[in-house]
Coordinates of C-alpha atoms in Angstrom, one line a residue:
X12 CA 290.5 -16.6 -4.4
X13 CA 291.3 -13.5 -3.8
X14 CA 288.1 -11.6 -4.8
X15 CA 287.1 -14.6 -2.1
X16 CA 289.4 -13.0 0.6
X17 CA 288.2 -9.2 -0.4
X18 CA 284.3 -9.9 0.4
X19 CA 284.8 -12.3 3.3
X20 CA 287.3 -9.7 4.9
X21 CA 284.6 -6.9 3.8
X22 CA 281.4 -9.2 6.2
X23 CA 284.1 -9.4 9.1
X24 CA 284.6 -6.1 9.0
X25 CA 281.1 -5.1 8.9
X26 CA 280.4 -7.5 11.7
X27 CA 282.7 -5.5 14.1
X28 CA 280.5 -3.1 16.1
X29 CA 283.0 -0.4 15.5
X30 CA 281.8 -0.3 11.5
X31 CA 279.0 1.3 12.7
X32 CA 281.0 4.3 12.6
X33 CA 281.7 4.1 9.0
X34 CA 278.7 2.3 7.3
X35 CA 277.1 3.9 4.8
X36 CA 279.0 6.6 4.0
X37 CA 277.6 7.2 0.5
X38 CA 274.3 8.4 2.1
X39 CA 275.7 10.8 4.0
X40 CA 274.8 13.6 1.6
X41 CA 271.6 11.8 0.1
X42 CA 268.5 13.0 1.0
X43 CA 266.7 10.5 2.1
X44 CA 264.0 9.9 5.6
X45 CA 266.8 9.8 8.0
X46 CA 268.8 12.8 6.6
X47 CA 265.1 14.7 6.5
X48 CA 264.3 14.0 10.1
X49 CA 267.6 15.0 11.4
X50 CA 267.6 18.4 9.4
X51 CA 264.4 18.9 10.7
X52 CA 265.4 18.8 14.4
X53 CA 269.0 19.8 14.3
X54 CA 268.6 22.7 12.1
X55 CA 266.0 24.8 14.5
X56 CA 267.9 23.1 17.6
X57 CA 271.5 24.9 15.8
X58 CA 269.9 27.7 15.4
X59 CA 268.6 28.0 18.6
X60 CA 271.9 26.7 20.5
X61 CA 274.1 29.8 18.1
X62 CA 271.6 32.5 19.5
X63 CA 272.6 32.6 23.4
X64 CA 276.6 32.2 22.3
X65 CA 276.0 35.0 19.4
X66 CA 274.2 37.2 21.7
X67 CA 277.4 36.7 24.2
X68 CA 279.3 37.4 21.5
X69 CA 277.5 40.7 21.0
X70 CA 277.6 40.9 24.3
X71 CA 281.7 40.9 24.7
X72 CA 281.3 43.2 21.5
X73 CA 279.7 45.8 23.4
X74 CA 281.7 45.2 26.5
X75 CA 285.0 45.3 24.9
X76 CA 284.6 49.0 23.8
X77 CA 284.7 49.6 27.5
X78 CA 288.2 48.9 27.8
X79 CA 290.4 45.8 28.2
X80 CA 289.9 45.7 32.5
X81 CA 286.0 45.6 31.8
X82 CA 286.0 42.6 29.4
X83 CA 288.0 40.8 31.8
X84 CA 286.4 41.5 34.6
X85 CA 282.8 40.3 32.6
X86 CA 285.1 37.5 30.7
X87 CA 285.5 36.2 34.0
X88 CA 281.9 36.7 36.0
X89 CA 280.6 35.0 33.0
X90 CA 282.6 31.8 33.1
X91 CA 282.2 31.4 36.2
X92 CA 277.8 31.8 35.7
X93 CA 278.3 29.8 32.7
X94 CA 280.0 27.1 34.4
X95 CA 277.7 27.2 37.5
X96 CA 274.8 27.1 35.3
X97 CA 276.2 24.4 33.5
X98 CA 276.1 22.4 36.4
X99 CA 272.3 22.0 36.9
X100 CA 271.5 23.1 33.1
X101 CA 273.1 19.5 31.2
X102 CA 272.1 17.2 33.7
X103 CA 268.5 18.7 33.5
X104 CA 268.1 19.3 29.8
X105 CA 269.7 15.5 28.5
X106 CA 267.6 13.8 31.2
X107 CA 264.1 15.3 30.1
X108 CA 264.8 14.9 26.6
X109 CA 265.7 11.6 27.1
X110 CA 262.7 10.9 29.6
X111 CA 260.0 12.8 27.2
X112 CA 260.8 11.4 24.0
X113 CA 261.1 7.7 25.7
X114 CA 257.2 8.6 27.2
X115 CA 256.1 10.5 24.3
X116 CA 257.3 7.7 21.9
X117 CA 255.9 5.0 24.2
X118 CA 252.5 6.7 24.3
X119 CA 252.7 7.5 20.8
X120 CA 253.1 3.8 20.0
X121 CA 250.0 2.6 22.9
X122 CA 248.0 5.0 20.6
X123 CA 248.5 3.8 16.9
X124 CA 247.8 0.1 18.2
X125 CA 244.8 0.5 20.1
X126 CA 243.8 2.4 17.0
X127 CA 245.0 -0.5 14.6
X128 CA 242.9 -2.7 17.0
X129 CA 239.7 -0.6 17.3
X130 CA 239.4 0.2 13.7
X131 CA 240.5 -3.8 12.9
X132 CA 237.2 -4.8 14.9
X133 CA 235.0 -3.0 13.0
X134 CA 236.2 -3.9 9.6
X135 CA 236.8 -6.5 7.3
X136 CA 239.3 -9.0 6.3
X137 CA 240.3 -7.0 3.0
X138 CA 240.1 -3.5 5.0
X139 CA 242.6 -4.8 7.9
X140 CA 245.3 -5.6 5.2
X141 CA 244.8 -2.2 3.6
X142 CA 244.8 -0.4 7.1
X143 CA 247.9 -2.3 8.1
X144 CA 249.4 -1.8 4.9
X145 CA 248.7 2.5 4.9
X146 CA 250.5 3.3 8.6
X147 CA 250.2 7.5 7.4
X148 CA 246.7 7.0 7.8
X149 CA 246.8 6.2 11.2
X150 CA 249.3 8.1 12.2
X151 CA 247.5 11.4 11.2
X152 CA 244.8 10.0 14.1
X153 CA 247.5 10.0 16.4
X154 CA 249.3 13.3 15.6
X155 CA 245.0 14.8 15.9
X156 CA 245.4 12.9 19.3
X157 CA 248.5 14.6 20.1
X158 CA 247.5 18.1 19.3
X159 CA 245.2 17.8 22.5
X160 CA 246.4 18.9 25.8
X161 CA 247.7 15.4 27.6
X162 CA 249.9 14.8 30.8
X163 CA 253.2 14.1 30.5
X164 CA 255.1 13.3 33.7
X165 CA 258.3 13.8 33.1
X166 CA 257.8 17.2 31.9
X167 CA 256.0 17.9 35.1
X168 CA 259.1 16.9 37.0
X169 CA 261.3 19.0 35.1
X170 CA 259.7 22.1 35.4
X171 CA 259.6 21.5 39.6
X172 CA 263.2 20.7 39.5
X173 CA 264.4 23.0 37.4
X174 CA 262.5 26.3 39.6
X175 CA 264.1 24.5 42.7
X176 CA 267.4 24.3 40.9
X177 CA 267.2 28.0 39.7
X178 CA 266.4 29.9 42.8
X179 CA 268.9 28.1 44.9
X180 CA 271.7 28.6 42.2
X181 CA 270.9 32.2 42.5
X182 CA 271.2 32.3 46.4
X183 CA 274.6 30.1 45.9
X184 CA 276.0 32.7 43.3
X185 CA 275.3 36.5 45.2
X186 CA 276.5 34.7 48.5
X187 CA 279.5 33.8 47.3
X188 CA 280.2 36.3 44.2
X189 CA 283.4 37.6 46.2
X190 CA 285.1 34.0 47.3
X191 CA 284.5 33.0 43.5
X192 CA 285.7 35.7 42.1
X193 CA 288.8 35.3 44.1
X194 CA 289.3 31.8 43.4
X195 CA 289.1 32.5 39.7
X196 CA 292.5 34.7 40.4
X197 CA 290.7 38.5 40.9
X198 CA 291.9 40.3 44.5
X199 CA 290.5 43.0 46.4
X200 CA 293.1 45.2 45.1
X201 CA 292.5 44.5 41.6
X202 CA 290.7 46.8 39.0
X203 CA 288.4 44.2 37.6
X204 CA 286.6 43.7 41.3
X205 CA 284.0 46.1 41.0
X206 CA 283.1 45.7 37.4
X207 CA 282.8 41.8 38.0
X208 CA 281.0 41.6 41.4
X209 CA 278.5 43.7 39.9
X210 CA 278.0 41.9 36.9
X211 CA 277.9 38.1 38.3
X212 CA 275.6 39.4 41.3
X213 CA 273.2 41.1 38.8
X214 CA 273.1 38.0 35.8
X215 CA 272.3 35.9 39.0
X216 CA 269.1 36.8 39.5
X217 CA 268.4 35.7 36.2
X218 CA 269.3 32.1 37.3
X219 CA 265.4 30.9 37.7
X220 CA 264.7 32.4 34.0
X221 CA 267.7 30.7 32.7
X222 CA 267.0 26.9 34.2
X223 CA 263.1 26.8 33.7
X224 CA 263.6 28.4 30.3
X225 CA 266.4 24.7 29.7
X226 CA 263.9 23.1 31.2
X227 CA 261.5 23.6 29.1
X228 CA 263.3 23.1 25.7
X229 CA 264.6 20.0 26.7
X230 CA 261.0 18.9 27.0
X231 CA 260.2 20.1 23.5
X232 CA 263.2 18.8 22.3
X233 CA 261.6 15.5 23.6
X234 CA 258.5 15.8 21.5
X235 CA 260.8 16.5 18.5
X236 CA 259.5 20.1 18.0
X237 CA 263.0 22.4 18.4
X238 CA 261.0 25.3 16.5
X239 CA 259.6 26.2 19.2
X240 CA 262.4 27.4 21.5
X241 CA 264.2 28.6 18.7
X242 CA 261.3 31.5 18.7
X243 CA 261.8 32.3 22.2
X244 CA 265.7 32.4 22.2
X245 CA 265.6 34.4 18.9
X246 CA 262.9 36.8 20.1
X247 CA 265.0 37.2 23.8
X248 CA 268.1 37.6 22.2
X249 CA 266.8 40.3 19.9
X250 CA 265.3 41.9 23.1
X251 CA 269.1 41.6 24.7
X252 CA 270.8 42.9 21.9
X253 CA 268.8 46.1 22.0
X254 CA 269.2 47.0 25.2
X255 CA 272.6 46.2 25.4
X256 CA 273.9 49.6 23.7
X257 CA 271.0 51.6 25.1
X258 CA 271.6 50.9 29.1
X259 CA 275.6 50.4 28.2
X260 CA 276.3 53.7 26.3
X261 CA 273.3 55.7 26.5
X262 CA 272.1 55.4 29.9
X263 CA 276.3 55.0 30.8
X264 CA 275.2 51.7 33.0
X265 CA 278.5 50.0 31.7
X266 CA 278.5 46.4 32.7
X267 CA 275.3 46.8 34.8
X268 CA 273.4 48.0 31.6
X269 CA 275.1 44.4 30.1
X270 CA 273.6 42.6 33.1
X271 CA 270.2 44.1 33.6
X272 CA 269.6 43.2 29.4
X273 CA 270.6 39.7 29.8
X274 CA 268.2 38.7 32.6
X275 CA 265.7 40.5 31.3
X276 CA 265.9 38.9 27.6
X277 CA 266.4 35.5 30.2
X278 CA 262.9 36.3 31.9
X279 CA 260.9 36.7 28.4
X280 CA 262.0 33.7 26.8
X281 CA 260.6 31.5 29.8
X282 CA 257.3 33.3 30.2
X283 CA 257.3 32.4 26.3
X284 CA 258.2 29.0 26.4
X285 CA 255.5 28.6 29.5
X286 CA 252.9 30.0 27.5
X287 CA 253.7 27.9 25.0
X288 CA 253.9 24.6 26.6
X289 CA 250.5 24.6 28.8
X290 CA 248.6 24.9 25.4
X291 CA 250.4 21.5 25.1
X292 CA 250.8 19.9 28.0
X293 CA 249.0 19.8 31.4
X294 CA 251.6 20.7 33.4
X295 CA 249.3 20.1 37.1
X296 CA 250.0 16.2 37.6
X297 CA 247.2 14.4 39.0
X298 CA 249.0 13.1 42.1
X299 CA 252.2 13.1 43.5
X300 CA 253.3 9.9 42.5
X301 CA 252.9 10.1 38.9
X302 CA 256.1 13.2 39.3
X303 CA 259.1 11.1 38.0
X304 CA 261.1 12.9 40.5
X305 CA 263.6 9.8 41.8
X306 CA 264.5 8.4 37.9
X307 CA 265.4 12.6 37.7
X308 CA 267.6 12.9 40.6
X309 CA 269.5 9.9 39.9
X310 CA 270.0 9.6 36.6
X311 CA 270.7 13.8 37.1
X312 CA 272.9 12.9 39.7
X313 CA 275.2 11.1 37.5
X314 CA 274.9 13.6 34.9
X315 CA 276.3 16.2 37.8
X316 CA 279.1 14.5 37.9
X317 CA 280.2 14.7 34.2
X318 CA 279.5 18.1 33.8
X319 CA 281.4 19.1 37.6
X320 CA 284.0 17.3 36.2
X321 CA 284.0 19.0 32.7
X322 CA 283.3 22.2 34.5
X323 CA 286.2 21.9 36.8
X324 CA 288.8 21.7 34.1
X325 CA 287.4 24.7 31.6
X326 CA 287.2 27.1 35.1
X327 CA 290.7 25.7 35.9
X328 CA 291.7 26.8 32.8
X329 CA 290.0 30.1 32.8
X330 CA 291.5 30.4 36.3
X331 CA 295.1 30.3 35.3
X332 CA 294.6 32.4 32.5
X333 CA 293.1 35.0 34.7
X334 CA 296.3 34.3 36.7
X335 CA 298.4 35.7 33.7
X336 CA 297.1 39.0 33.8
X337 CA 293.9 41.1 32.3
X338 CA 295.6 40.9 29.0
X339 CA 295.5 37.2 28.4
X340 CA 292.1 36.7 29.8
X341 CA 290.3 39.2 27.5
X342 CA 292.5 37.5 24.8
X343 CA 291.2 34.2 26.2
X344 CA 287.6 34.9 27.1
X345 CA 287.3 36.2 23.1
X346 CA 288.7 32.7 22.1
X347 CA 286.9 31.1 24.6
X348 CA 283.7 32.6 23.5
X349 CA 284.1 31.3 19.6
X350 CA 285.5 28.4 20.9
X351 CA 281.9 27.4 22.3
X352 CA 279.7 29.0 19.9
X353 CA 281.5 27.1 16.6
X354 CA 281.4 23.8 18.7
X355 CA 277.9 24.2 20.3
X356 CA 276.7 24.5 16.4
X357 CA 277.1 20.2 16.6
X358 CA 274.8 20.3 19.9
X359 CA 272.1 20.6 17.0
X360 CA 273.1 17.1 15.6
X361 CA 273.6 15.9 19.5
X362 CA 269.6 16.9 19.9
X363 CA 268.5 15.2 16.4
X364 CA 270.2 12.3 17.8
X365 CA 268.8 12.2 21.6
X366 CA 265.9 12.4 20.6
X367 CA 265.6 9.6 17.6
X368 CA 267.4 7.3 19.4
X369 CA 266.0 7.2 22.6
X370 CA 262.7 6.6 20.7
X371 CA 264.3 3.9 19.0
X372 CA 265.8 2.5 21.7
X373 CA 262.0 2.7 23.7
X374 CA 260.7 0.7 20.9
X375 CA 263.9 -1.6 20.7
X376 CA 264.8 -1.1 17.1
X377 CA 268.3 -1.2 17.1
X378 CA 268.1 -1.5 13.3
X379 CA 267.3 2.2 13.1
X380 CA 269.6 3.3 16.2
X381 CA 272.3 1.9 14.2
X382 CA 271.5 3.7 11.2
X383 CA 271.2 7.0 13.1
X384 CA 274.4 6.8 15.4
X385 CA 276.2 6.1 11.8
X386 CA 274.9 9.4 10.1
X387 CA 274.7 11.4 12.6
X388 CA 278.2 10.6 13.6
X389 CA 279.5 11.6 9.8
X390 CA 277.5 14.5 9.9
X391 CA 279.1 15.9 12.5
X392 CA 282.8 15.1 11.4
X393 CA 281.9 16.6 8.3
X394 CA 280.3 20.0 9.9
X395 CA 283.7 20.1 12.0
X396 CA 285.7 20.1 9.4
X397 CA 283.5 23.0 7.4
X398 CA 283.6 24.9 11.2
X399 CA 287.3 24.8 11.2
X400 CA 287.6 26.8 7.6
X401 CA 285.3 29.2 8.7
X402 CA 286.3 29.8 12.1
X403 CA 290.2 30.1 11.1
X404 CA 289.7 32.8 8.2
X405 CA 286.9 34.5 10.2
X406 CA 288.6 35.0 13.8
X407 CA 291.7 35.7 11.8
X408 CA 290.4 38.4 10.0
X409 CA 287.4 40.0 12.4
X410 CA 289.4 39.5 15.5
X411 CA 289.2 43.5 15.7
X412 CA 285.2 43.4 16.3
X413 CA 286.0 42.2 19.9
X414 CA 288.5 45.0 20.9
X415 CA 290.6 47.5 19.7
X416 CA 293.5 46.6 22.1
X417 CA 296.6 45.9 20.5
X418 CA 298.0 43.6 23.0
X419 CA 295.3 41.2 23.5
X420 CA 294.5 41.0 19.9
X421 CA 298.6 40.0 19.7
X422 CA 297.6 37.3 22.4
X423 CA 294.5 35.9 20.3
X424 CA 296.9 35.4 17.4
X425 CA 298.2 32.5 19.5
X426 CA 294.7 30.9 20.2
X427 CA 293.4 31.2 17.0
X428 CA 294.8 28.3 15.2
X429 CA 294.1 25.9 18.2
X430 CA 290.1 27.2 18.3
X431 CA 290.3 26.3 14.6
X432 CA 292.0 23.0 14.6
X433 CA 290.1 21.2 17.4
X434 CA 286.4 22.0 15.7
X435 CA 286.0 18.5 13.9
X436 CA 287.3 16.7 17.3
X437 CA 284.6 19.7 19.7
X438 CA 281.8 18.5 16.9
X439 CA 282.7 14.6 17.4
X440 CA 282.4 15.0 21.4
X441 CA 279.5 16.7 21.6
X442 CA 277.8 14.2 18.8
X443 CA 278.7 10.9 20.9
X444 CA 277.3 12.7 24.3
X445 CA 274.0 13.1 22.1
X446 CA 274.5 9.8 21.1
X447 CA 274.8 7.7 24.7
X448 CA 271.9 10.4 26.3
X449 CA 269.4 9.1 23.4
X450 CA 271.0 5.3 24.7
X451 CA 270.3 6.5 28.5
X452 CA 273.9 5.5 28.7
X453 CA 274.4 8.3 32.0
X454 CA 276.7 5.8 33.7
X455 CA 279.2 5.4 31.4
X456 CA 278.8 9.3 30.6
X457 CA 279.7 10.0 34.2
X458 CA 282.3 7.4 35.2
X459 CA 284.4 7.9 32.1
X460 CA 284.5 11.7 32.6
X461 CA 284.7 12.0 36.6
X462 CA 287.7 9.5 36.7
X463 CA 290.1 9.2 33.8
X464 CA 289.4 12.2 31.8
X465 CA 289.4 14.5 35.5
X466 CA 292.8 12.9 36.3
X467 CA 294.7 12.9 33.1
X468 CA 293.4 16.2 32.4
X469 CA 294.3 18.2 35.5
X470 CA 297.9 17.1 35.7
X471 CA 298.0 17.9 31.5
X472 CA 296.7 21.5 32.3
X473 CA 298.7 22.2 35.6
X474 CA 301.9 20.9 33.8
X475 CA 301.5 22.7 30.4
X476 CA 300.6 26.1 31.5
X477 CA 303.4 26.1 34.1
X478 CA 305.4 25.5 31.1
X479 CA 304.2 27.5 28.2
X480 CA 301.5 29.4 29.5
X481 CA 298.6 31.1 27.6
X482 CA 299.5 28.4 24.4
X483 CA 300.1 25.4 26.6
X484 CA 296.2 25.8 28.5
X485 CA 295.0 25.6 25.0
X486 CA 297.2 22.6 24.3
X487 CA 295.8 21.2 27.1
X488 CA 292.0 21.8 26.5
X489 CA 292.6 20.2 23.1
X490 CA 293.9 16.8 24.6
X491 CA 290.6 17.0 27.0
X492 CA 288.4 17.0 23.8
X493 CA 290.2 14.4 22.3
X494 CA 290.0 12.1 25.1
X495 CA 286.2 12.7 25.6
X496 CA 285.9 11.1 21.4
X497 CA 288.1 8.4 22.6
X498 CA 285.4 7.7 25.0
X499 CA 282.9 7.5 22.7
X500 CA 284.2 5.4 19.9
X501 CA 285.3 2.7 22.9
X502 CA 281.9 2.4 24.3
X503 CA 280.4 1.5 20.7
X504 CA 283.7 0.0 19.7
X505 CA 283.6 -2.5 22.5
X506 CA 279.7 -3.0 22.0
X507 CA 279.2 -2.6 25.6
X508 CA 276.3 -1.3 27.9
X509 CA 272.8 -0.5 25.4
X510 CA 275.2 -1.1 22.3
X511 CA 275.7 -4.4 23.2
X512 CA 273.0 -5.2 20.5
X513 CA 276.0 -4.3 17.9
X514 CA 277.3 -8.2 18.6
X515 CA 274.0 -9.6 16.9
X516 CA 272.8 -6.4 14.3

């Protein structure tokens, strides 16, 4: 009776759509076709997602051997780019990843049956059972097909919106440099104007580079191939990094020399990626309609509002820190900076994920988007848990690369356990925003952010930094990560919206 009770308490479990978070945990480590096809997007994807934070890292390296005023000043004009950038950069890169892999899978599957149904006419009985039985064979006709240059119109409508996007975010940021760097807590009379004007007017002319350059990956993120970008980044980045000490130290540009290397490294990577893609793709669409331009804005639209909302509360947060003195903020734009680059390492699983499920989700098997929301879920609690380890020892014992400063180095010492401890929770968030862009779930992605998490989080960070200053921000930017999981794991745990198919799988 009780062995009875054990396995009919097991199938209820199992039934709950919640389980999907925990089946098949045995597999997580197997290497299997799933594990295989998620190694071989995420790992170039990772790679290329560390470059840009590494080279920043470089970057602050370089920087912070200016002196502690100069680090903050750049620590400052860069969150504010990054944030700005962030704006248009999300909502454009999860939407044509989304968009191509949903047309690119869609075509891909038009192809293989009208090849099952030509090659069926003109054979027998026998031979169609052997051709339906052998789907490698036709699919090596269909990759041949695929090598040629085709249209593909969302691609098209990426690469529009994101040269529109990029020239007017670069208008937007010299404009406005002084207001901004005044609402992010530096006055006319303080030391860090000069160094930071120059710097966030100069990076933003690298704003076109930057958003076409997104653009573009997230369309070969679509197709599946993340190599591809990760050659660019890598061979921009190397660019960067070797100019960096050059224009800084030799040519005594200071933060100008920092700038001038960043948007030029910004600048290569697109005309690389460009080249690239029109060997691919036929970028010219054949008439205006065919340009996917209004399923873009709105679905983007929506997007815009999760990432103004996410955007508001790290610049809050930067903002108060700045408030506290050039001390803390070098102290905090150091964390800050690791902070990103450990937890962007999970954006790799995020893209493995988009793109597999949305193809899954095109073709309506929801037997395989189950499978790969469960692993790729696991993976990522298991990679934050190995990020924390490393991230803990390492900032705790190369803190020193960053800056010689005693004082902010003290500072860090505070912010380095809470960068640590919040990696497996930083991988888990960015996993399930993978996860709902694969399930084009850009509502619920929105909504949840721009209302409870925008609320909660504002009067959490305004009250704890009031409080306990530099320690309680970071308090506060843990809860906000936690809460964004907790969005995540009640979407699927209440099988609602695409995962409604959880009731019946």
């Amino acid at each position: 009776m009780i062995a009875d009770a054990v396995v009919y308490l097991q199938r209820q479990l199992k039934r709950m759509p919640l389980w999907v978070l925990l089946q098949d945990t045995r597999s997580v480590f197997i290497k299997d076709e799933l594990n295989s096809e998620i190694a071989k997007i995420a790992i170039p994807a990772t790679l290329a997602l560390m470059a840009d934070p590494i080279a920043s890292l470089i970057d602050t390296a370089f920087i912070g051997h200016l002196g502690p005023v100069e680090l903050a000043a750049v620590g400052v004009a860069i969150a504010i780019f990054n944030q700005a950038s962030k704006i248009a950069i999300f909502p454009l890169v999860s939407v044509t990843t989304s968009f191509v892999a949903e047309e690119d899978g869609a075509t891909s599957s038009s192809s293989i049956l009208a090849d099952i149904e030509l090659q069926q006419n003109s054979t027998s009985d026998n031979e169609k059972i052997l051709l339906l039985s052998k789907p490698r064979m036709i699919n090596l006709s269909t990759m041949t097909f695929f090598c040629q240059r085709r249209h593909v119109s969302s691609a098209s409508s990426a690469l529009l919106i994101g040269g529109m996007l990029g020239l007017i975010q670069a208008f937007l940021l010299i404009i406005s440099a002084k207001p901004l760097l005044s609402y992010m807590g530096i006055k006319a009379n303080s030391l860090m104007l000069s160094p930071a004007y120059k710097y966030l007017t100069l990076r933003s002319l690298g704003a076109p580079a930057v958003l076409l350059s997104l653009a573009m990956q997230g369309v070969f993120r679509g197709f599946k191939d993340t190599k591809t970008p990760l050659y660019a980044i890598v061979m921009g980045n190397v660019v960067n990094i070797i100019l960096d000490p050059i224009l800084i130290f030799v040519f005594k540009m200071r933060v100008t020399g920092a700038a001038i290397s960043h948007v030029f490294s910004q600048y290569l990577i697109s005309v690389v990626l460009l080249w690239k893609l029109i060997q691919q793709v036929d970028l010219l669409p054949p008439n205006i309609k065919d340009l996917q331009l209004g399923r873009f804005l709105t679905n983007g639209f929506l997007l815009l509002m999760r990432v103004i909302a996410a955007t508001f509360c790290v610049t809050l947060a930067a903002s108060l820190v700045a408030r506290l003195g050039s001390t803390q903020m070098a102290a905090f734009q150091i964390c800050l900076q690791v902070w990103l680059a450990a937890s962007l390492l999970a954006d790799g699983l995020a893209v493995a994920g988009q793109a597999i499920l949305a193809g899954s989700f095109a073709r309506k098997d929801y037997k395989s988007a189950k499978e790969m929301t469960s692993r790729v879920l696991q993976l990522g609690l298991i990679l934050g848990l190995v990020l924390s380890f490393i991230v803990g020892v390492g900032l705790s014992f190369a803190s020193g690369v960053f800056t010689k400063d005693i004082k902010v180095l003290q500072i860090m010492t505070l912010g380095i356990p809470f960068v640590a401890a919040t990696q497996p929770i930083n991988s888990l968030a960015f996993v399930f925003d993978g996860i709902n862009y694969g399930a084009s779930d850009f509502r619920y992605s929105a909504f949840s952010m721009a209302s409870f998490f925008l609320s909660g989080f504002v009067v959490c960070l305004l009250l704890l930094s009031s409080h306990y200053g530099f320690v309680g921000i970071w308090v506060a930017l843990s809860i906000f990560m936690s809460l964004r999981v907790m969005a995540g794991v009640w979407r699927i745990g209440t099988a609602s919206g695409p995962w409604s198919f959880l009731n019946i799988c």
